[in-house]
C-alpha cells in the first residue's frame, strides 16, 4: 500500500485539511486524542480506499499529512494543488542554509518528513549521508533519526558503518538500534 507524506508549513492545521476534505466529500473518521507528542485527525476518501492523516508532530515541530491507500498518489496530488507543500528542493535548501546546530537539526527533521518511503531520492539520501560525518554528535543522531522516516535500503551500509565506527557511543547505539529496526520491519529482514 502506497504511503505518502506531505510536509506542510507550520501555520497550517487540521482545519485547513478539513476544509479540503469537506469540499471533496471526504468523510471525517476521527481525531485521535492529543498527546504531548502529537495531534492527529483522519479523513478517508468517499470510496473508503484512501486515508488522509493530518499530524501535528510537537516533538519535531512539524505539520504533515500522510496519505495512504489505493489512490494515495492521486489524493496526494490533489492536496499538493490545494496546499503550499514544502518540497524536496526547499528542505535541501534548509540544510544548505542552516547556520547553527539547532537550525541544521530542524532542517534534518524536514528532510525526514519530506522523504518518500516508497521511492529513494538520491539527493535527499546524499544530504543525510553527508550529515553522518558532521562533527557534532547531535546532528549525526538527527541524521540517523531521518533514516527511520525514509527507511530506504540504501541506508543499510552507512548505518552499519556508524554503528561500528562512530566516535560517540550514543550515536553507535542509536545507529545499531535503527539498523536492527529497519532490517526487521521496513526491509523484511533483508
PDB file of C-alpha atoms in Angstrom:
ATOM      1  CA  UNK A   1       0.000   0.000   0.000  1.00  0.00           C
ATOM      2  CA  UNK A   2       1.413   3.377  -1.009  1.00  0.00           C
ATOM      3  CA  UNK A   3       2.070   5.844   1.801  1.00  0.00           C
ATOM      4  CA  UNK A   4       2.993   9.465   1.013  1.00  0.00           C
ATOM      5  CA  UNK A   5       3.917  12.225   3.461  1.00  0.00           C
ATOM      6  CA  UNK A   6       3.330  15.861   2.513  1.00  0.00           C
ATOM      7  CA  UNK A   7       5.175  18.379   4.653  1.00  0.00           C
ATOM      8  CA  UNK A   8       3.114  21.479   5.449  1.00  0.00           C
ATOM      9  CA  UNK A   9       4.099  24.967   6.631  1.00  0.00           C
ATOM     10  CA  UNK A  10       3.955  25.480  10.406  1.00  0.00           C
ATOM     11  CA  UNK A  11       0.867  27.693  10.184  1.00  0.00           C
ATOM     12  CA  UNK A  12      -1.324  25.020   8.583  1.00  0.00           C
ATOM     13  CA  UNK A  13      -3.505  22.827  10.765  1.00  0.00           C
ATOM     14  CA  UNK A  14      -6.250  20.228  10.672  1.00  0.00           C
ATOM     15  CA  UNK A  15      -8.866  22.899   9.894  1.00  0.00           C
ATOM     16  CA  UNK A  16      -7.123  23.507   6.556  1.00  0.00           C
ATOM     17  CA  UNK A  17      -7.236  19.797   5.763  1.00  0.00           C
ATOM     18  CA  UNK A  18     -10.839  19.577   6.927  1.00  0.00           C
ATOM     19  CA  UNK A  19     -11.894  22.371   4.555  1.00  0.00           C
ATOM     20  CA  UNK A  20     -10.419  20.488   1.583  1.00  0.00           C
ATOM     21  CA  UNK A  21     -11.891  17.200   2.802  1.00  0.00           C
ATOM     22  CA  UNK A  22     -15.375  18.721   3.074  1.00  0.00           C
ATOM     23  CA  UNK A  23     -15.060  20.286  -0.379  1.00  0.00           C
ATOM     24  CA  UNK A  24     -14.057  16.915  -1.861  1.00  0.00           C
ATOM     25  CA  UNK A  25     -16.658  14.903   0.053  1.00  0.00           C
ATOM     26  CA  UNK A  26     -14.114  13.014   2.173  1.00  0.00           C
ATOM     27  CA  UNK A  27     -15.743  11.983   5.451  1.00  0.00           C
ATOM     28  CA  UNK A  28     -14.063  12.682   8.766  1.00  0.00           C
ATOM     29  CA  UNK A  29     -13.031   9.462  10.540  1.00  0.00           C
ATOM     30  CA  UNK A  30     -11.618  10.534  13.888  1.00  0.00           C
ATOM     31  CA  UNK A  31      -9.486  12.930  15.865  1.00  0.00           C
ATOM     32  CA  UNK A  32      -7.083  10.937  17.965  1.00  0.00           C
ATOM     33  CA  UNK A  33      -6.615  12.243  21.496  1.00  0.00           C
ATOM     34  CA  UNK A  34      -3.801  14.783  21.536  1.00  0.00           C
ATOM     35  CA  UNK A  35      -0.678  13.783  23.431  1.00  0.00           C
ATOM     36  CA  UNK A  36       2.487  15.654  24.330  1.00  0.00           C
ATOM     37  CA  UNK A  37       3.983  14.204  21.145  1.00  0.00           C
ATOM     38  CA  UNK A  38       1.305  14.808  18.520  1.00  0.00           C
ATOM     39  CA  UNK A  39      -2.205  15.679  17.478  1.00  0.00           C
ATOM     40  CA  UNK A  40      -3.823  13.691  14.656  1.00  0.00           C
ATOM     41  CA  UNK A  41      -7.008  13.864  12.619  1.00  0.00           C
ATOM     42  CA  UNK A  42      -8.053  11.345   9.955  1.00  0.00           C
ATOM     43  CA  UNK A  43     -10.319  11.502   6.896  1.00  0.00           C
ATOM     44  CA  UNK A  44     -10.953   8.963   4.161  1.00  0.00           C
ATOM     45  CA  UNK A  45     -11.931   9.251   0.545  1.00  0.00           C
ATOM     46  CA  UNK A  46     -15.564   8.692  -0.382  1.00  0.00           C
ATOM     47  CA  UNK A  47     -14.722   5.226  -1.758  1.00  0.00           C
ATOM     48  CA  UNK A  48     -13.044   4.335   1.573  1.00  0.00           C
ATOM     49  CA  UNK A  49      -9.862   3.213  -0.211  1.00  0.00           C
ATOM     50  CA  UNK A  50      -7.511   6.009   0.874  1.00  0.00           C
ATOM     51  CA  UNK A  51      -6.893   7.684   4.224  1.00  0.00           C
ATOM     52  CA  UNK A  52      -5.665  11.212   4.870  1.00  0.00           C
ATOM     53  CA  UNK A  53      -3.987  11.619   8.264  1.00  0.00           C
ATOM     54  CA  UNK A  54      -3.034  15.121   9.442  1.00  0.00           C
ATOM     55  CA  UNK A  55      -0.243  15.080  12.040  1.00  0.00           C
ATOM     56  CA  UNK A  56       0.954  17.962  14.187  1.00  0.00           C
ATOM     57  CA  UNK A  57       4.216  16.483  15.477  1.00  0.00           C
ATOM     58  CA  UNK A  58       5.116  18.547  18.529  1.00  0.00           C
ATOM     59  CA  UNK A  59       8.432  16.785  19.115  1.00  0.00           C
ATOM     60  CA  UNK A  60       9.737  17.594  15.641  1.00  0.00           C
ATOM     61  CA  UNK A  61       7.785  20.856  15.409  1.00  0.00           C
ATOM     62  CA  UNK A  62       6.361  19.781  12.050  1.00  0.00           C
ATOM     63  CA  UNK A  63       2.953  19.528  10.434  1.00  0.00           C
ATOM     64  CA  UNK A  64       2.372  16.969   7.717  1.00  0.00           C
ATOM     65  CA  UNK A  65      -0.269  14.863   6.042  1.00  0.00           C
ATOM     66  CA  UNK A  66       0.155  11.138   5.493  1.00  0.00           C
ATOM     67  CA  UNK A  67      -1.859   9.791   2.568  1.00  0.00           C
ATOM     68  CA  UNK A  68      -2.123   6.024   2.251  1.00  0.00           C
ATOM     69  CA  UNK A  69      -4.237   3.642   0.290  1.00  0.00           C
ATOM     70  CA  UNK A  70      -5.084   2.611  -3.233  1.00  0.00           C
ATOM     71  CA  UNK A  71      -5.419   6.163  -4.544  1.00  0.00           C
ATOM     72  CA  UNK A  72      -2.604   7.714  -2.492  1.00  0.00           C
ATOM     73  CA  UNK A  73      -0.805   9.237  -5.500  1.00  0.00           C
ATOM     74  CA  UNK A  74      -3.967  10.885  -6.809  1.00  0.00           C
ATOM     75  CA  UNK A  75      -5.101  12.161  -3.405  1.00  0.00           C
ATOM     76  CA  UNK A  76      -1.602  13.466  -2.614  1.00  0.00           C
ATOM     77  CA  UNK A  77      -1.626  15.280  -5.962  1.00  0.00           C
ATOM     78  CA  UNK A  78      -4.971  16.880  -5.108  1.00  0.00           C
ATOM     79  CA  UNK A  79      -3.629  18.025  -1.732  1.00  0.00           C
ATOM     80  CA  UNK A  80      -0.458  19.396  -3.334  1.00  0.00           C
ATOM     81  CA  UNK A  81      -2.645  21.561  -5.572  1.00  0.00           C
ATOM     82  CA  UNK A  82      -4.580  22.833  -2.525  1.00  0.00           C
ATOM     83  CA  UNK A  83      -1.756  23.384  -0.019  1.00  0.00           C
ATOM     84  CA  UNK A  84       1.636  25.074  -0.071  1.00  0.00           C
ATOM     85  CA  UNK A  85       3.544  21.820   0.438  1.00  0.00           C
ATOM     86  CA  UNK A  86       7.208  22.088   1.464  1.00  0.00           C
ATOM     87  CA  UNK A  87       9.019  20.105  -1.213  1.00  0.00           C
ATOM     88  CA  UNK A  88      12.386  18.443  -1.513  1.00  0.00           C
ATOM     89  CA  UNK A  89      14.125  21.499  -3.019  1.00  0.00           C
ATOM     90  CA  UNK A  90      13.026  23.588  -0.057  1.00  0.00           C
ATOM     91  CA  UNK A  91      14.270  21.094   2.534  1.00  0.00           C
ATOM     92  CA  UNK A  92      17.593  20.691   0.719  1.00  0.00           C
ATOM     93  CA  UNK A  93      17.852  24.487   0.783  1.00  0.00           C
ATOM     94  CA  UNK A  94      17.150  24.484   4.522  1.00  0.00           C
ATOM     95  CA  UNK A  95      20.057  22.121   5.105  1.00  0.00           C
ATOM     96  CA  UNK A  96      22.372  24.219   2.939  1.00  0.00           C
ATOM     97  CA  UNK A  97      21.322  27.443   4.672  1.00  0.00           C
ATOM     98  CA  UNK A  98      21.459  26.122   8.238  1.00  0.00           C
ATOM     99  CA  UNK A  99      23.950  28.185  10.203  1.00  0.00           C
ATOM    100  CA  UNK A 100      23.561  26.703  13.674  1.00  0.00           C
ATOM    101  CA  UNK A 101      23.365  23.216  15.111  1.00  0.00           C
ATOM    102  CA  UNK A 102      19.696  23.709  16.022  1.00  0.00           C
ATOM    103  CA  UNK A 103      18.644  25.009  12.601  1.00  0.00           C
ATOM    104  CA  UNK A 104      20.518  22.119  10.968  1.00  0.00           C
ATOM    105  CA  UNK A 105      18.769  19.559  13.184  1.00  0.00           C
ATOM    106  CA  UNK A 106      15.403  21.150  12.395  1.00  0.00           C
ATOM    107  CA  UNK A 107      16.279  21.007   8.670  1.00  0.00           C
ATOM    108  CA  UNK A 108      17.114  17.296   9.072  1.00  0.00           C
ATOM    109  CA  UNK A 109      13.659  16.720  10.555  1.00  0.00           C
ATOM    110  CA  UNK A 110      12.197  18.442   7.495  1.00  0.00           C
ATOM    111  CA  UNK A 111      14.165  16.088   5.236  1.00  0.00           C
ATOM    112  CA  UNK A 112      12.831  13.131   7.208  1.00  0.00           C
ATOM    113  CA  UNK A 113       9.223  14.226   6.837  1.00  0.00           C
ATOM    114  CA  UNK A 114       9.602  15.154   3.153  1.00  0.00           C
ATOM    115  CA  UNK A 115      11.221  11.844   2.152  1.00  0.00           C
ATOM    116  CA  UNK A 116       9.060   9.360   0.290  1.00  0.00           C
ATOM    117  CA  UNK A 117       9.195   5.897   1.863  1.00  0.00           C
ATOM    118  CA  UNK A 118       8.432   4.154  -1.406  1.00  0.00           C
ATOM    119  CA  UNK A 119      10.892   5.990  -3.615  1.00  0.00           C
ATOM    120  CA  UNK A 120      14.545   6.643  -2.845  1.00  0.00           C
ATOM    121  CA  UNK A 121      15.701  10.151  -3.623  1.00  0.00           C
ATOM    122  CA  UNK A 122      19.432  10.325  -4.438  1.00  0.00           C
ATOM    123  CA  UNK A 123      19.785  13.968  -3.367  1.00  0.00           C
ATOM    124  CA  UNK A 124      17.984  13.534  -0.053  1.00  0.00           C
ATOM    125  CA  UNK A 125      19.947  10.327   0.553  1.00  0.00           C
ATOM    126  CA  UNK A 126      23.243  12.140  -0.147  1.00  0.00           C
ATOM    127  CA  UNK A 127      22.276  15.009   2.168  1.00  0.00           C
ATOM    128  CA  UNK A 128      21.532  12.625   5.037  1.00  0.00           C
ATOM    129  CA  UNK A 129      24.629  10.534   4.367  1.00  0.00           C
ATOM    130  CA  UNK A 130      26.848  13.662   4.440  1.00  0.00           C
ATOM    131  CA  UNK A 131      25.353  14.540   7.826  1.00  0.00           C
ATOM    132  CA  UNK A 132      26.529  11.186   9.210  1.00  0.00           C
ATOM    133  CA  UNK A 133      30.018  12.726   9.114  1.00  0.00           C
ATOM    134  CA  UNK A 134      29.080  16.006  10.831  1.00  0.00           C
ATOM    135  CA  UNK A 135      31.400  16.867  13.729  1.00  0.00           C
ATOM    136  CA  UNK A 136      28.514  17.232  16.232  1.00  0.00           C
ATOM    137  CA  UNK A 137      27.016  14.034  17.627  1.00  0.00           C
ATOM    138  CA  UNK A 138      23.544  15.631  17.968  1.00  0.00           C
ATOM    139  CA  UNK A 139      23.491  16.284  14.218  1.00  0.00           C
ATOM    140  CA  UNK A 140      24.567  12.699  13.474  1.00  0.00           C
ATOM    141  CA  UNK A 141      21.833  11.398  15.803  1.00  0.00           C
ATOM    142  CA  UNK A 142      19.244  13.524  13.964  1.00  0.00           C
ATOM    143  CA  UNK A 143      20.502  12.159  10.635  1.00  0.00           C
ATOM    144  CA  UNK A 144      20.083   8.601  11.946  1.00  0.00           C
ATOM    145  CA  UNK A 145      16.569   9.513  13.048  1.00  0.00           C
ATOM    146  CA  UNK A 146      15.818  10.731   9.498  1.00  0.00           C
ATOM    147  CA  UNK A 147      16.508   7.199   8.277  1.00  0.00           C
ATOM    148  CA  UNK A 148      13.515   5.944  10.264  1.00  0.00           C
ATOM    149  CA  UNK A 149      11.207   8.104   8.165  1.00  0.00           C
ATOM    150  CA  UNK A 150      12.772   7.435   4.763  1.00  0.00           C
ATOM    151  CA  UNK A 151      13.566   3.757   5.543  1.00  0.00           C
ATOM    152  CA  UNK A 152      15.476   3.323   2.297  1.00  0.00           C
ATOM    153  CA  UNK A 153      17.559   0.126   1.973  1.00  0.00           C
ATOM    154  CA  UNK A 154      20.487   2.270   0.776  1.00  0.00           C
ATOM    155  CA  UNK A 155      20.912   3.425   4.381  1.00  0.00           C
ATOM    156  CA  UNK A 156      21.936  -0.097   5.443  1.00  0.00           C
ATOM    157  CA  UNK A 157      25.686   0.283   4.875  1.00  0.00           C
ATOM    158  CA  UNK A 158      26.034   3.876   6.135  1.00  0.00           C
ATOM    159  CA  UNK A 159      24.107   2.930   9.295  1.00  0.00           C
ATOM    160  CA  UNK A 160      26.277  -0.179   9.750  1.00  0.00           C
ATOM    161  CA  UNK A 161      29.428   1.968   9.477  1.00  0.00           C
ATOM    162  CA  UNK A 162      28.067   4.448  12.024  1.00  0.00           C
ATOM    163  CA  UNK A 163      27.082   1.619  14.380  1.00  0.00           C
ATOM    164  CA  UNK A 164      30.581   0.180  14.189  1.00  0.00           C
ATOM    165  CA  UNK A 165      32.811   3.237  13.857  1.00  0.00           C
ATOM    166  CA  UNK A 166      31.236   6.457  15.165  1.00  0.00           C
ATOM    167  CA  UNK A 167      33.292   8.189  17.839  1.00  0.00           C
ATOM    168  CA  UNK A 168      30.207   8.717  20.033  1.00  0.00           C
ATOM    169  CA  UNK A 169      28.851   5.662  21.891  1.00  0.00           C
ATOM    170  CA  UNK A 170      25.312   7.091  21.822  1.00  0.00           C
ATOM    171  CA  UNK A 171      25.402   7.538  18.041  1.00  0.00           C
ATOM    172  CA  UNK A 172      26.734   3.988  17.642  1.00  0.00           C
ATOM    173  CA  UNK A 173      23.918   2.603  19.798  1.00  0.00           C
ATOM    174  CA  UNK A 174      21.190   4.590  18.027  1.00  0.00           C
ATOM    175  CA  UNK A 175      22.575   3.654  14.607  1.00  0.00           C
ATOM    176  CA  UNK A 176      22.590  -0.039  15.591  1.00  0.00           C
ATOM    177  CA  UNK A 177      19.050   0.129  17.004  1.00  0.00           C
ATOM    178  CA  UNK A 178      17.848   1.901  13.848  1.00  0.00           C
ATOM    179  CA  UNK A 179      19.605  -0.628  11.627  1.00  0.00           C
ATOM    180  CA  UNK A 180      18.066  -3.522  13.586  1.00  0.00           C
ATOM    181  CA  UNK A 181      14.589  -1.997  13.473  1.00  0.00           C
ATOM    182  CA  UNK A 182      14.688  -1.184   9.755  1.00  0.00           C
ATOM    183  CA  UNK A 183      16.114  -4.624   8.948  1.00  0.00           C
ATOM    184  CA  UNK A 184      13.344  -6.450  10.788  1.00  0.00           C
ATOM    185  CA  UNK A 185      10.439  -4.173   9.867  1.00  0.00           C
ATOM    186  CA  UNK A 186      10.979  -1.988   6.800  1.00  0.00           C
ATOM    187  CA  UNK A 187      13.408  -4.186   4.908  1.00  0.00           C
ATOM    188  CA  UNK A 188      11.635  -7.502   5.628  1.00  0.00           C
ATOM    189  CA  UNK A 189      14.641  -8.980   7.350  1.00  0.00           C
ATOM    190  CA  UNK A 190      16.936  -8.491   4.390  1.00  0.00           C
TER     191      UNK A 190
END
